[in-house]
Each structure stands twice: as C-alpha cells, then as structure tokens.
Short mmCIF file of C-alpha atoms and ligand atoms in Angstrom, two decimals:
data_model
loop_
_atom_site.label_atom_id
_atom_site.label_comp_id
_atom_site.label_asym_id
_atom_site.label_seq_id
_atom_site.Cartn_x
_atom_site.Cartn_y
_atom_site.Cartn_z
CA MET A 25 37.15 -71.40 -38.25
CA THR A 26 34.72 -72.07 -35.40
CA THR A 27 36.00 -75.05 -33.48
CA ASP A 28 34.32 -77.04 -30.73
CA ILE A 29 36.15 -79.55 -28.58
CA VAL A 30 34.60 -82.81 -27.39
CA ILE A 31 36.31 -84.81 -24.64
CA LEU A 32 35.26 -88.47 -24.54
CA ALA A 33 35.14 -89.55 -20.92
CA ALA A 34 32.34 -92.10 -20.62
CA GLY A 35 34.46 -95.27 -20.82
CA GLN A 36 34.63 -97.72 -17.99
CA GLY A 37 38.29 -98.14 -17.07
CA THR A 38 37.81 -101.64 -15.62
CA ARG A 39 41.55 -102.27 -15.64
CA MET A 40 42.13 -99.52 -13.09
CA ARG A 41 40.53 -101.81 -10.47
CA SER A 42 39.18 -98.81 -8.64
CA ALA A 43 35.78 -97.67 -7.40
CA GLN A 44 36.63 -94.20 -8.73
CA PRO A 45 35.91 -93.34 -12.39
CA LYS A 46 39.13 -93.58 -14.41
CA VAL A 47 39.11 -89.97 -15.59
CA LEU A 48 39.07 -88.79 -11.96
CA GLN A 49 42.22 -90.69 -10.97
CA PRO A 50 44.93 -88.20 -10.02
CA LEU A 51 48.03 -87.31 -12.02
CA GLY A 52 50.26 -84.78 -10.28
CA GLY A 53 47.51 -84.45 -7.67
CA LYS A 54 44.91 -83.40 -10.25
CA PRO A 55 42.27 -85.63 -11.89
CA LEU A 56 43.20 -86.85 -15.40
CA LEU A 57 40.14 -85.13 -16.85
CA GLU A 58 41.13 -81.77 -15.38
CA HIS A 59 44.45 -81.89 -17.21
CA VAL A 60 42.56 -82.37 -20.48
CA LEU A 61 40.00 -79.68 -19.56
CA ASP A 62 42.75 -77.16 -18.75
CA THR A 63 44.49 -77.81 -22.06
CA ALA A 64 41.21 -77.72 -23.98
CA GLN A 65 40.09 -74.47 -22.34
CA SER A 66 43.41 -72.82 -23.14
CA LEU A 67 42.64 -73.36 -26.84
CA GLN A 68 39.51 -71.22 -26.44
CA PRO A 69 37.05 -73.34 -28.42
CA ARG A 70 33.56 -72.01 -29.18
CA HIS A 71 32.10 -74.69 -26.89
CA LEU A 72 33.75 -77.38 -24.80
CA HIS A 73 31.81 -80.63 -24.45
CA VAL A 74 32.41 -83.66 -22.25
CA VAL A 75 30.75 -87.01 -22.91
CA ILE A 76 30.12 -88.75 -19.60
CA GLY A 77 28.72 -92.16 -18.66
CA ASN A 78 30.59 -94.19 -16.07
CA GLY A 79 30.50 -92.35 -12.75
CA ALA A 80 28.61 -89.58 -14.58
CA ASP A 81 27.48 -87.75 -11.42
CA LEU A 82 30.99 -87.54 -9.99
CA VAL A 83 32.53 -86.56 -13.32
CA GLN A 84 29.88 -83.89 -13.88
CA LYS A 85 30.66 -82.38 -10.47
CA HIS A 86 34.26 -81.85 -11.59
CA CYS A 87 33.00 -79.91 -14.60
CA ALA A 88 30.55 -77.79 -12.60
CA ASP A 89 32.76 -74.70 -12.27
CA ARG A 90 33.87 -74.73 -15.88
CA PRO A 91 32.35 -73.55 -19.16
CA VAL A 92 31.56 -77.13 -20.15
CA ARG A 93 28.51 -78.87 -21.62
CA CYS A 94 28.09 -82.45 -20.46
CA TRP A 95 26.43 -85.09 -22.61
CA HIS A 96 25.34 -88.49 -21.35
CA GLN A 97 26.27 -91.68 -23.18
CA GLN A 98 24.36 -94.60 -21.70
CA PRO A 99 25.19 -97.42 -22.35
CA GLN A 100 28.75 -97.05 -23.74
CA LYS A 101 28.78 -98.53 -27.22
CA GLY A 102 32.09 -97.21 -28.53
CA THR A 103 33.89 -93.98 -29.36
CA GLY A 104 31.69 -93.27 -32.43
CA ASP A 105 28.57 -93.70 -30.30
CA ALA A 106 30.13 -91.40 -27.70
CA LEU A 107 30.63 -88.56 -30.20
CA ARG A 108 27.04 -89.05 -31.35
CA ALA A 109 25.91 -88.12 -27.85
CA ALA A 110 27.46 -84.66 -28.24
CA LEU A 111 26.27 -84.06 -31.82
CA PRO A 112 23.32 -81.80 -30.89
CA GLY A 113 25.80 -79.41 -29.27
CA LEU A 114 27.98 -79.09 -32.36
CA ASN A 115 25.43 -77.15 -34.40
CA GLY A 116 27.04 -73.97 -35.71
CA ALA A 117 30.64 -75.18 -35.35
CA GLU A 118 32.64 -75.82 -38.52
CA ARG A 119 34.85 -78.48 -37.01
CA VAL A 120 35.31 -80.48 -33.87
CA LEU A 121 38.48 -81.57 -32.13
CA VAL A 122 37.96 -84.89 -30.34
CA LEU A 123 40.10 -85.57 -27.26
CA TYR A 124 40.12 -88.40 -24.72
CA GLY A 125 39.58 -87.85 -21.01
CA ASP A 126 42.29 -90.38 -20.18
CA VAL A 127 45.08 -88.81 -22.29
CA PRO A 128 46.35 -86.09 -19.92
CA LEU A 129 49.81 -85.11 -21.20
CA LEU A 130 48.80 -83.45 -24.46
CA THR A 131 50.11 -79.91 -24.72
CA ALA A 132 48.20 -76.94 -26.06
CA ASP A 133 51.13 -76.19 -28.41
CA THR A 134 50.83 -79.56 -30.12
CA LEU A 135 47.07 -79.25 -30.45
CA ARG A 136 47.41 -75.74 -31.86
CA ALA A 137 49.79 -77.04 -34.54
CA PHE A 138 47.43 -79.96 -35.23
CA LEU A 139 44.50 -77.54 -35.73
CA ALA A 140 46.60 -75.15 -37.85
CA GLU A 141 47.83 -77.90 -40.18
CA THR A 142 44.44 -79.49 -40.80
CA PRO A 143 42.78 -77.64 -43.69
CA LYS A 144 39.13 -76.59 -43.65
CA GLY A 145 36.83 -79.51 -44.48
CA ALA A 146 39.54 -82.13 -43.93
CA VAL A 147 39.68 -84.94 -41.40
CA GLY A 148 42.78 -84.54 -39.21
CA LEU A 149 44.33 -87.62 -37.65
CA SER A 150 46.93 -87.68 -34.90
CA THR A 151 49.49 -90.29 -35.84
CA ALA A 152 52.91 -91.68 -35.01
CA LEU A 153 55.27 -94.34 -36.29
CA LEU A 154 55.76 -96.77 -33.43
CA GLU A 155 58.17 -99.66 -33.08
CA GLU A 156 55.57 -101.32 -30.88
CA PRO A 157 52.19 -100.46 -32.47
CA ARG A 158 50.25 -103.08 -30.48
CA GLY A 159 46.90 -101.92 -29.16
CA TYR A 160 46.59 -98.92 -31.45
CA GLY A 161 44.39 -98.56 -34.51
CA ARG A 162 46.53 -98.83 -37.69
CA ILE A 163 46.55 -96.31 -40.51
CA VAL A 164 45.66 -98.16 -43.72
CA ARG A 165 46.69 -96.44 -46.96
CA ASP A 166 45.45 -97.08 -50.51
CA ALA A 167 47.58 -97.74 -53.60
CA GLN A 168 48.11 -93.98 -54.06
CA GLY A 169 49.34 -93.68 -50.49
CA GLN A 170 46.19 -91.86 -49.34
CA VAL A 171 44.77 -92.73 -45.92
CA GLN A 172 41.88 -95.07 -46.58
CA ALA A 173 40.82 -96.34 -43.17
CA ILE A 174 41.82 -96.98 -39.58
CA ARG A 175 41.82 -100.63 -38.57
CA GLU A 176 41.49 -101.41 -34.88
CA GLN A 177 44.07 -103.85 -33.48
CA LYS A 178 41.44 -106.54 -32.86
CA ASP A 179 40.17 -106.31 -36.46
CA CYS A 180 43.60 -106.38 -38.14
CA ASN A 181 44.72 -109.19 -40.39
CA MET A 182 48.37 -110.33 -40.24
CA LYS A 183 49.51 -107.81 -42.83
CA GLU A 184 47.68 -104.92 -41.17
CA GLN A 185 49.14 -105.86 -37.81
CA SER A 186 52.61 -105.13 -39.14
CA ILE A 187 51.70 -101.50 -39.97
CA ALA A 188 53.75 -99.21 -37.73
CA GLU A 189 51.75 -96.06 -38.47
CA VAL A 190 49.14 -95.72 -35.76
CA ASN A 191 46.17 -93.60 -34.76
CA LEU A 192 46.97 -91.82 -31.49
CA GLY A 193 43.26 -91.07 -31.09
CA MET A 194 42.83 -87.30 -31.25
CA MET A 195 40.87 -86.26 -34.34
CA ILE A 196 39.66 -83.16 -36.13
CA LEU A 197 36.37 -83.63 -37.97
CA PRO A 198 34.31 -81.33 -40.21
CA VAL A 199 30.88 -81.00 -38.58
CA ALA A 200 28.78 -80.78 -41.77
CA PRO A 201 29.32 -84.36 -43.03
CA LEU A 202 29.85 -85.77 -39.54
CA GLN A 203 26.19 -86.37 -38.76
CA ASN A 204 25.85 -88.72 -41.75
CA TRP A 205 29.14 -90.45 -41.08
CA LEU A 206 28.17 -91.17 -37.49
CA ALA A 207 24.65 -92.26 -38.48
CA ASP A 208 26.13 -94.80 -40.92
CA LEU A 209 28.53 -96.42 -38.41
CA SER A 210 28.11 -100.14 -37.94
CA ALA A 211 29.03 -102.25 -34.92
CA ASN A 212 29.86 -105.20 -37.13
CA ASN A 213 33.43 -105.62 -35.86
CA ALA A 214 35.51 -107.61 -33.40
CA GLN A 215 34.39 -105.57 -30.39
CA GLY A 216 30.77 -105.03 -31.43
CA GLU A 217 31.26 -101.27 -30.96
CA PHE A 218 30.57 -98.17 -33.01
CA TYR A 219 34.12 -97.07 -33.78
CA LEU A 220 34.74 -93.37 -34.30
CA THR A 221 37.73 -94.43 -36.36
CA ASP A 222 35.38 -95.80 -39.05
CA VAL A 223 34.51 -92.24 -40.11
CA VAL A 224 37.89 -92.21 -41.86
CA ALA A 225 36.73 -94.81 -44.39
CA ALA A 226 33.52 -92.81 -44.88
CA ALA A 227 35.51 -89.61 -45.44
CA HIS A 228 37.80 -91.36 -47.93
CA ALA A 229 34.79 -92.80 -49.82
CA SER A 230 33.16 -89.36 -50.09
CA HIS A 231 36.46 -87.73 -51.21
CA HIS A 232 37.01 -85.64 -48.11
CA PRO A 233 40.73 -85.13 -47.57
CA VAL A 234 42.23 -87.07 -44.65
CA ARG A 235 45.40 -85.50 -43.22
CA PRO A 236 47.62 -87.35 -40.79
CA PHE A 237 49.45 -85.06 -38.38
CA ILE A 238 52.56 -86.76 -37.01
CA PHE A 239 53.24 -86.28 -33.30
CA ASN A 240 56.98 -85.81 -32.81
CA ASP A 241 56.60 -86.77 -29.18
CA ALA A 242 54.13 -89.65 -29.09
CA SER A 243 54.45 -89.74 -25.28
CA GLU A 244 52.11 -86.74 -25.24
CA ALA A 245 49.37 -89.02 -26.50
CA LEU A 246 49.88 -91.78 -23.95
CA GLY A 247 46.65 -92.91 -22.35
CA VAL A 248 45.93 -94.43 -18.97
CA ASN A 249 44.37 -97.87 -18.92
CA ASP A 250 45.83 -99.36 -15.73
CA LEU A 251 47.82 -98.36 -12.67
CA VAL A 252 51.13 -99.29 -14.30
CA GLN A 253 50.51 -96.78 -17.07
CA LEU A 254 49.24 -94.19 -14.59
CA ALA A 255 52.50 -94.45 -12.64
CA ALA A 256 54.56 -94.20 -15.83
CA LEU A 257 52.67 -91.07 -16.87
CA GLU A 258 53.13 -89.59 -13.42
CA ARG A 259 56.93 -89.86 -13.89
CA ILE A 260 56.76 -88.22 -17.33
CA TYR A 261 54.57 -85.47 -15.91
CA GLN A 262 56.92 -84.84 -12.97
CA ARG A 263 59.99 -84.83 -15.21
CA ARG A 264 58.32 -82.28 -17.47
CA GLN A 265 57.56 -79.93 -14.59
CA VAL A 266 61.02 -80.29 -13.10
CA GLU A 267 62.71 -79.59 -16.45
CA GLN A 268 60.67 -76.44 -16.85
CA LEU A 269 61.77 -75.28 -13.38
CA GLN A 270 65.41 -76.17 -14.05
CA ARG A 271 65.30 -74.00 -17.17
CA GLN A 272 64.03 -71.20 -14.96
CA GLY A 273 67.01 -71.66 -12.65
CA LEU A 274 65.96 -74.14 -9.97
CA ARG A 275 68.83 -76.26 -8.64
CA LEU A 276 68.10 -79.79 -7.47
CA ALA A 277 70.24 -82.49 -5.93
CA ASP A 278 68.26 -85.06 -7.93
CA PRO A 279 65.61 -84.04 -10.46
CA GLU A 280 64.06 -87.53 -10.21
CA ARG A 281 63.29 -86.99 -6.55
CA LEU A 282 61.02 -83.98 -6.48
CA ASP A 283 57.24 -84.36 -6.66
CA ILE A 284 54.93 -81.48 -7.46
CA ARG A 285 51.21 -81.93 -6.93
CA GLY A 286 50.12 -78.43 -7.79
CA THR A 287 52.42 -75.56 -8.70
CA LEU A 288 55.89 -74.62 -7.59
CA GLN A 289 57.19 -71.14 -8.28
CA CYS A 290 60.82 -70.32 -7.53
CA GLY A 291 63.00 -67.23 -7.53
CA GLN A 292 66.71 -67.30 -8.33
CA ASP A 293 69.26 -69.74 -6.94
CA CYS A 294 66.89 -71.92 -4.92
CA TRP A 295 68.17 -75.32 -3.92
CA LEU A 296 66.20 -78.50 -3.25
CA ASP A 297 67.65 -81.62 -1.68
CA PRO A 298 66.14 -85.03 -2.55
CA ASN A 299 62.58 -86.17 -1.80
CA VAL A 300 60.88 -82.83 -1.47
CA LEU A 301 57.09 -82.99 -1.95
CA CYS A 302 55.20 -79.85 -2.98
CA ILE A 303 51.41 -79.80 -2.72
CA GLY A 304 49.03 -77.03 -3.79
CA LYS A 305 50.54 -73.60 -4.38
CA VAL A 306 54.14 -73.35 -3.23
CA ARG A 307 56.15 -70.19 -3.75
CA LEU A 308 59.84 -69.78 -3.00
CA GLY A 309 61.67 -66.47 -3.09
CA ASN A 310 65.36 -66.14 -4.01
CA ARG A 311 68.12 -68.33 -2.55
CA VAL A 312 65.71 -70.48 -0.55
CA ARG A 313 67.15 -73.84 0.51
CA ILE A 314 64.93 -76.84 1.15
CA GLY A 315 66.36 -79.91 2.87
CA MET A 316 65.82 -83.60 2.31
CA GLY A 317 62.34 -85.04 2.81
CA VAL A 318 60.54 -81.75 3.35
CA VAL A 319 56.78 -81.50 2.63
CA LEU A 320 55.56 -78.07 1.52
CA GLN A 321 51.83 -77.48 1.12
CA ASP A 322 50.42 -74.08 0.15
CA VAL A 323 53.35 -72.17 1.59
CA ASP A 324 55.09 -68.99 0.72
CA ILE A 325 58.77 -68.86 1.68
CA ALA A 326 60.66 -65.58 1.39
CA ASP A 327 64.26 -64.91 0.26
CA ASP A 328 67.19 -66.66 1.96
CA ALA A 329 65.00 -68.79 4.22
CA GLU A 330 66.11 -72.33 4.91
CA VAL A 331 63.99 -75.38 5.68
CA LEU A 332 66.05 -78.20 7.16
CA PRO A 333 65.34 -81.92 6.58
CA TYR A 334 62.06 -83.69 7.37
CA SER A 335 60.01 -80.64 8.18
CA VAL A 336 56.32 -80.40 7.24
CA LEU A 337 54.95 -76.95 6.42
CA GLU A 338 51.35 -76.21 5.51
CA GLY A 339 49.38 -73.02 4.88
CA ALA A 340 52.11 -70.76 6.22
CA HIS A 341 54.26 -67.80 5.36
CA ILE A 342 57.94 -68.02 6.19
CA GLY A 343 59.81 -64.73 6.42
CA SER A 344 63.12 -63.99 4.75
CA GLY A 345 66.19 -65.52 6.33
CA ALA A 346 64.11 -67.68 8.66
CA ARG A 347 65.36 -71.17 9.56
CA ILE A 348 62.89 -74.02 10.02
CA GLY A 349 63.66 -77.55 11.23
CA PRO A 350 64.99 -80.15 11.08
CA PHE A 351 61.84 -82.06 12.08
CA ALA A 352 59.66 -78.99 12.51
CA ARG A 353 55.93 -78.82 11.86
CA ILE A 354 54.40 -75.53 10.76
CA ARG A 355 50.62 -75.70 10.53
CA PRO A 356 48.03 -73.53 8.75
CA GLY A 357 47.70 -69.88 9.68
CA SER A 358 51.29 -69.50 10.82
CA ASP A 359 53.47 -66.55 9.96
CA ILE A 360 57.12 -66.95 10.83
CA GLY A 361 58.98 -63.64 10.96
CA VAL A 362 62.18 -62.47 9.33
CA ALA A 363 65.24 -64.42 10.54
CA ALA A 364 63.19 -66.33 13.13
CA HIS A 365 64.28 -69.87 14.05
CA ILE A 366 61.91 -72.79 14.55
CA GLY A 367 63.93 -75.86 15.51
CA ASN A 368 63.55 -79.59 15.94
CA TYR A 369 60.32 -81.06 17.29
CA VAL A 370 58.67 -77.68 17.40
CA GLU A 371 55.04 -77.40 16.29
CA VAL A 372 53.59 -74.00 15.40
CA LYS A 373 49.86 -73.63 14.70
CA ALA A 374 47.96 -70.47 13.72
CA SER A 375 50.60 -68.29 15.31
CA ARG A 376 52.67 -65.28 14.44
CA ILE A 377 56.33 -65.39 15.39
CA GLY A 378 58.08 -62.02 15.33
CA ALA A 379 61.37 -61.18 13.60
CA GLY A 380 64.45 -62.77 15.12
CA SER A 381 62.49 -64.84 17.67
CA LYS A 382 63.61 -68.39 18.37
CA ALA A 383 61.93 -71.61 19.48
CA ASN A 384 64.62 -74.15 18.93
CA HIS A 385 63.60 -77.32 20.71
CA LEU A 386 60.57 -79.48 21.60
CA THR A 387 57.89 -76.84 21.80
CA TYR A 388 54.20 -76.32 20.99
CA ILE A 389 53.09 -72.83 20.00
CA GLY A 390 49.37 -72.64 19.16
CA ASP A 391 47.04 -69.65 18.69
CA SER A 392 49.82 -67.32 19.81
CA GLU A 393 51.32 -64.00 18.91
CA ILE A 394 54.97 -63.70 19.75
CA GLY A 395 56.84 -60.42 19.39
CA THR A 396 60.36 -59.80 18.12
CA GLY A 397 63.59 -61.03 19.68
CA VAL A 398 61.82 -63.56 21.91
CA ASN A 399 63.58 -66.69 23.12
CA VAL A 400 61.25 -69.62 23.74
CA GLY A 401 63.09 -72.24 25.80
CA ALA A 402 63.08 -75.99 25.18
CA GLY A 403 59.88 -77.81 26.07
CA THR A 404 57.67 -74.74 26.27
CA ILE A 405 53.97 -75.39 25.74
CA THR A 406 51.17 -72.95 25.10
CA CYS A 407 48.15 -74.64 26.71
CA ASN A 408 45.67 -73.21 24.22
CA TYR A 409 42.80 -75.66 24.66
CA ASP A 410 40.68 -76.03 27.76
CA GLY A 411 38.80 -79.03 26.42
CA ALA A 412 36.08 -76.89 24.88
CA ASN A 413 37.59 -73.68 23.50
CA LYS A 414 40.88 -72.39 22.11
CA HIS A 415 42.53 -69.39 23.77
CA LYS A 416 45.32 -67.05 22.78
CA THR A 417 48.78 -66.56 24.21
CA LEU A 418 50.19 -63.08 23.60
CA ILE A 419 53.90 -62.55 24.19
CA GLY A 420 55.52 -59.12 23.77
CA ASN A 421 59.00 -58.25 22.44
CA ASP A 422 62.33 -59.36 23.91
CA VAL A 423 60.74 -61.87 26.26
CA PHE A 424 62.78 -64.80 27.61
CA VAL A 425 60.68 -67.87 28.30
CA GLY A 426 62.63 -70.38 30.40
CA SER A 427 62.62 -74.06 29.44
CA ALA A 428 59.67 -76.33 30.23
CA THR A 429 57.29 -73.45 30.80
CA GLN A 430 53.56 -73.92 30.40
CA LEU A 431 51.60 -70.85 29.38
CA VAL A 432 47.96 -71.49 30.24
CA ALA A 433 45.93 -69.41 27.79
CA PRO A 434 44.38 -66.93 27.69
CA VAL A 435 47.48 -65.21 28.95
CA ARG A 436 49.66 -62.19 28.14
CA VAL A 437 53.35 -61.66 28.75
CA GLY A 438 54.64 -58.07 28.70
CA ASP A 439 57.72 -56.79 26.82
CA GLY A 440 61.10 -57.70 28.22
CA ALA A 441 59.71 -60.14 30.80
CA THR A 442 61.76 -63.15 31.90
CA ILE A 443 59.97 -66.34 32.90
CA GLY A 444 61.88 -68.79 35.06
CA ALA A 445 62.34 -72.35 33.78
CA GLY A 446 59.69 -74.86 34.77
CA SER A 447 56.99 -72.29 35.45
CA THR A 448 53.28 -72.79 34.97
CA ILE A 449 52.01 -69.34 34.01
CA THR A 450 48.27 -68.92 34.59
CA LYS A 451 48.07 -65.14 35.06
CA ASP A 452 49.25 -62.25 32.88
CA VAL A 453 52.92 -61.39 33.29
CA ALA A 454 53.92 -57.73 33.58
CA ALA A 455 56.63 -56.21 31.39
CA GLY A 456 60.22 -56.58 32.57
CA GLY A 457 61.33 -58.39 35.73
CA LEU A 458 61.43 -62.10 36.50
CA THR A 459 58.31 -64.19 36.93
CA LEU A 460 58.38 -67.78 38.05
CA SER A 461 56.04 -70.31 39.60
CA ARG A 462 57.88 -73.19 41.11
CA SER A 463 57.32 -75.42 44.12
CA PRO A 464 60.21 -75.06 46.60
CA GLN A 465 62.99 -77.64 46.23
CA ARG A 466 63.40 -80.06 49.13
CA SER A 467 65.97 -82.79 49.87
CA VAL A 468 65.63 -85.91 52.05
CA PRO A 469 69.25 -86.86 52.75
CA ASP A 470 68.71 -90.21 54.56
CA TRP A 471 66.09 -91.48 52.08
CA GLN A 472 66.58 -95.09 50.90
CA ARG A 473 65.68 -96.42 47.49
CA PRO A 474 63.12 -99.26 47.69
CA LYS A 475 64.74 -102.69 47.38
CA ARG A 476 63.50 -105.56 45.24
CA GLN A 477 61.58 -108.15 47.31
CA PRO A 478 63.41 -111.57 47.45
CA LYS A 479 61.37 -114.25 45.58
C1 UD1 B 747 41.02 -95.77 -29.48
C2 UD1 B 747 40.97 -95.79 -31.01
C3 UD1 B 747 42.27 -96.38 -31.55
C4 UD1 B 747 43.45 -95.58 -31.04
C5 UD1 B 747 43.42 -95.55 -29.52
C6 UD1 B 747 44.50 -94.64 -29.00
C7 UD1 B 747 38.62 -96.20 -31.52
C8 UD1 B 747 37.61 -97.18 -31.95
N1 UD1 B 747 39.87 -96.62 -31.43
O1 UD1 B 747 41.02 -97.11 -29.05
O2 UD1 B 747 42.26 -96.34 -32.96
O3 UD1 B 747 44.64 -96.17 -31.50
O4 UD1 B 747 42.16 -95.03 -29.05
O5 UD1 B 747 44.57 -94.73 -27.61
O6 UD1 B 747 38.28 -95.04 -31.30
N2 UD1 B 747 34.88 -93.78 -24.63
C9 UD1 B 747 33.61 -93.29 -24.40
N3 UD1 B 747 32.53 -94.08 -24.70
C10 UD1 B 747 32.67 -95.33 -25.21
C11 UD1 B 747 33.98 -95.83 -25.43
C12 UD1 B 747 35.05 -95.03 -25.15
O7 UD1 B 747 33.43 -92.16 -23.92
O8 UD1 B 747 31.64 -95.98 -25.46
C13 UD1 B 747 36.03 -92.93 -24.31
C14 UD1 B 747 36.91 -93.53 -23.23
O9 UD1 B 747 36.50 -93.06 -21.95
C15 UD1 B 747 38.28 -93.02 -23.61
C16 UD1 B 747 38.20 -92.85 -25.12
O10 UD1 B 747 36.85 -92.83 -25.46
O11 UD1 B 747 38.54 -91.76 -23.03
C17 UD1 B 747 38.95 -93.96 -25.86
O12 UD1 B 747 38.32 -95.19 -25.62
P1 UD1 B 747 39.10 -96.55 -25.54
O13 UD1 B 747 38.14 -97.64 -25.30
O14 UD1 B 747 40.23 -96.42 -24.60
O15 UD1 B 747 39.65 -96.66 -27.03
P2 UD1 B 747 40.84 -97.58 -27.52
O16 UD1 B 747 40.36 -98.99 -27.57
O17 UD1 B 747 42.05 -97.28 -26.76
CA1 CA B 748 42.51 -96.42 -24.55
#
C-alpha cells in the first residue's frame, strides 16, 4: 500500500511560554520535530509532509535538508483544517498516517505495527485505556461496540467524560474518501475548530471500518504542551537511551544521572560515574572509565583510557590508556596520544600530545605538537598568541620542560632537550643539552621589611 505521512506542526504552543516555536524545543538536545521526522523517515513513506504555521520560517529551515514537503496552514483552525492544507500532496497515496510534531517518543516499531494492523480502506486509531483520561478525545462506541465517534474533552457530556478509552492522536486514513470527510467538517463545537477527529463519525456513517490500535506503552504517545511535560519526557527519553546502552553492556554508577544529547557508543566494560553529560557524537572504546561530572562533546576515547572527575573534553581524540583530569580541559582539534597523562588544571587546545607524554599540573598547551615521552612541568605555558596571530610550538621526543616555563611561539625544541625551570624560551632550542633563561639570583642580607606607619 502506498503510504504518505503528514506531521501536524502548525499549532501555537502558547503554554510553553517561549519565543521559540514549540516543535523546535529540544528533547535530548534535538528539536521535538526532528525526533518525529527521524521516526517518520525510517518508515520510508512515499512522501513525508509537514504542516507548518506558527514560526513557519524557522520550522521550514529545520526541514530544508530532508525529503519533506511543507504545507502552510494560516490561520490555525484545528487539526482537521491542518490536514486539509496537505491534501493536494496526498494525490496518488492510498493512505495517510497522521502524526503530531509535538509527540516525539513514538517508535518506528509501534508505528509499523499500527500500519500493519490497519486493513486497507479502514480508519486506524491509536488508542489506550487510561486511568486519567482527562484532556484526551474519548472513543465513543455504538450499541454493537463499534467505534462511532471521537468526542473531544471539552465537548463531552458527563457520561462521555467517564470513558477511559482515549484517542492518542495518531491516525491512519484512507485517502480516497478523506477529501469529502475533510470538506464536510464543521467548527460547530466547544473550541470552534475543525477537528480531525470528526472524520471518525463520517467514516462510521459511510460504513468504512474504524480500527482502534491499542498502544501497550501509552507513554510513547505523550505530547508536549508545557515545560513540565517537556521535562518529564526528557527523563523518559534519557531512561530509554540509558537502558539500551545498559543492555549493550554499559556500566553506570547511577542510570538516572547520565544525560545524552546526541549519541553515545560504547565498547565492552565501560564505566560511568554519576553526572556525566554527553553531547553530539561520543564514542568510547573498551574498558573506558569516565569520572563524576565529566562533559564529553564529540569525542572519541580509545580502549582503557580514563577521564577523571570534572573534566571537559570537546572535539578531541584520546588515545588508548591515556589519563585525563581531574579538572582538565581538552579543546577541539586535540589528539592525546597513547598512555599520555593530562592532569589537573591543564588546558590543551588544537594540539597533538605524543605517546607517554605528561602534562600533569596547571599548564596551557595551545597550537602545539609534542613528541613522545615528553615531560611538561607544572605551570608551563605555550604563548601561542601575539595579539594578532596564533603561532605553533613544536617539541620533539623525550624533552623535559622544567616548571613555569614560557614557550613563546613560534618556537621549536629539539629531541632530548632539557629546559630549566622558570625559563622564558623565545628562540629555538637545539636537541639535547640544557637550555635555560633565568635572571641571576641575588640576596640582600641586611634588607628590612617595610613597617606599618603609626596612625
Ligand atoms: C488532539 C485530538 C485529541 C487527542 C489529542 C492527543 C483533535 C481535535 N483532538 O487534541 O482527540 O486526544 O490530540 O494528544 O485532533 N495543529 C495544527 N494546526 C491546528 C491545530 C493543531 O497543526 O490548527 C497541530 C499541533 O501543532 C499539534 C497537533 O496538531 O502538533 C495536535 O494539536 P492539539 O491542539 O495539541 O490537539 P489536542 O487538543 O491535544
Ligand atoms: Ca496536544
């Protein structure tokens, strides 16, 4: 059967109290609408349509790189009116699956089952039995038990309000009769809107079968109307991702205290302490250990590496067996070699650190290339910026840089060189030997400390 998907995303979202359109609010670091688009695309419909209205320009931009047709609904007169906007695009499809742009947790598996269980020509409804049906449209059945209509909460009488069977919103509709059903909608209801849900009564009247499909996990159909619900969905989303990773072998001190805004890929026997935040694409090899409060953004960490608490790593590759932190900052373009150590209060930017090299304390390494087996002493600074341009510091293998050294770039240090502590290096250093630049030490034995003046 040829199936199109329409995502309704024109609604206002006033209750979000935000200048941003609701469907662009982030869940797991990704706009709500993009979650729905990803799921919809994975079902490979003939065409994917999005109905836009509020914040249309911004929303359309988010669809620009996708195989999506946008339809404008202006003004917004209800869900039935919204689907009408996309009708011209449905020509040639046998059925249409209607999704909402603010219902981000739906899984492709559930939708596949929904599509498979809705026979050709039938109306498919997504339903659930809820203890607390408030706010949802109710499924009204006739004397034979057939679905007769959906009654919106605001239009329900007392008896209808007690119905626990609800419409979760997603619908499958046969395209052939749809045009007439939508044309015949009336806005004569409590909200003065053209309800998409009224097509159910039209289908029933014209003897089209209406098939409810019960969602086992109604939480998949949860929508976002305000920031309280957005936060609740964020937790569900995070829990889902973490459970998936746990099943793949990830060990966590506390599964409630990991946040993934993007993707996290882990090898075997990785361990995460509490409050780790992963952003973008994070990849961990085998036996990687991540300490408390670490932020990982677009990083690739090889086998047996360890990141100690409160370190922030971004856009970097960390070699196997390396040790980072605590309190280290690794910035974009950095490549930390095998078994290298980057310690506390060390910042590394756009630099390559060779295998086994160490910078353990209070150091800034920027725009540098450091060879293997190098020891960078405490308080070393590569002075890479002259106020206008950035310059490189190139350090060979087996170099010993004494503490509190400043390397004024551009500068090169040859293999095996030793630099005396407290040096300011402004010229290239030859291989081997000791280089130091230090003012001579002087003592004034009979010097007196200044005394406080009497008041
Ligand atoms: C809708 C259903 C209700 C169901 C509930 C599930 C109708 C009339 N009611 O109600 O039976 O229980 O979802 O959450 O369909 N939208 C537009 N244009 C509009 C109005 C809405 O694009 O003019 C979009 C919204 O952006 C949203 C979706 O349609 O993504 C649902 O609209 P909303 O107003 O939230 O419908 P509900 O009142 O929740
Ligand atoms: Ca809603």
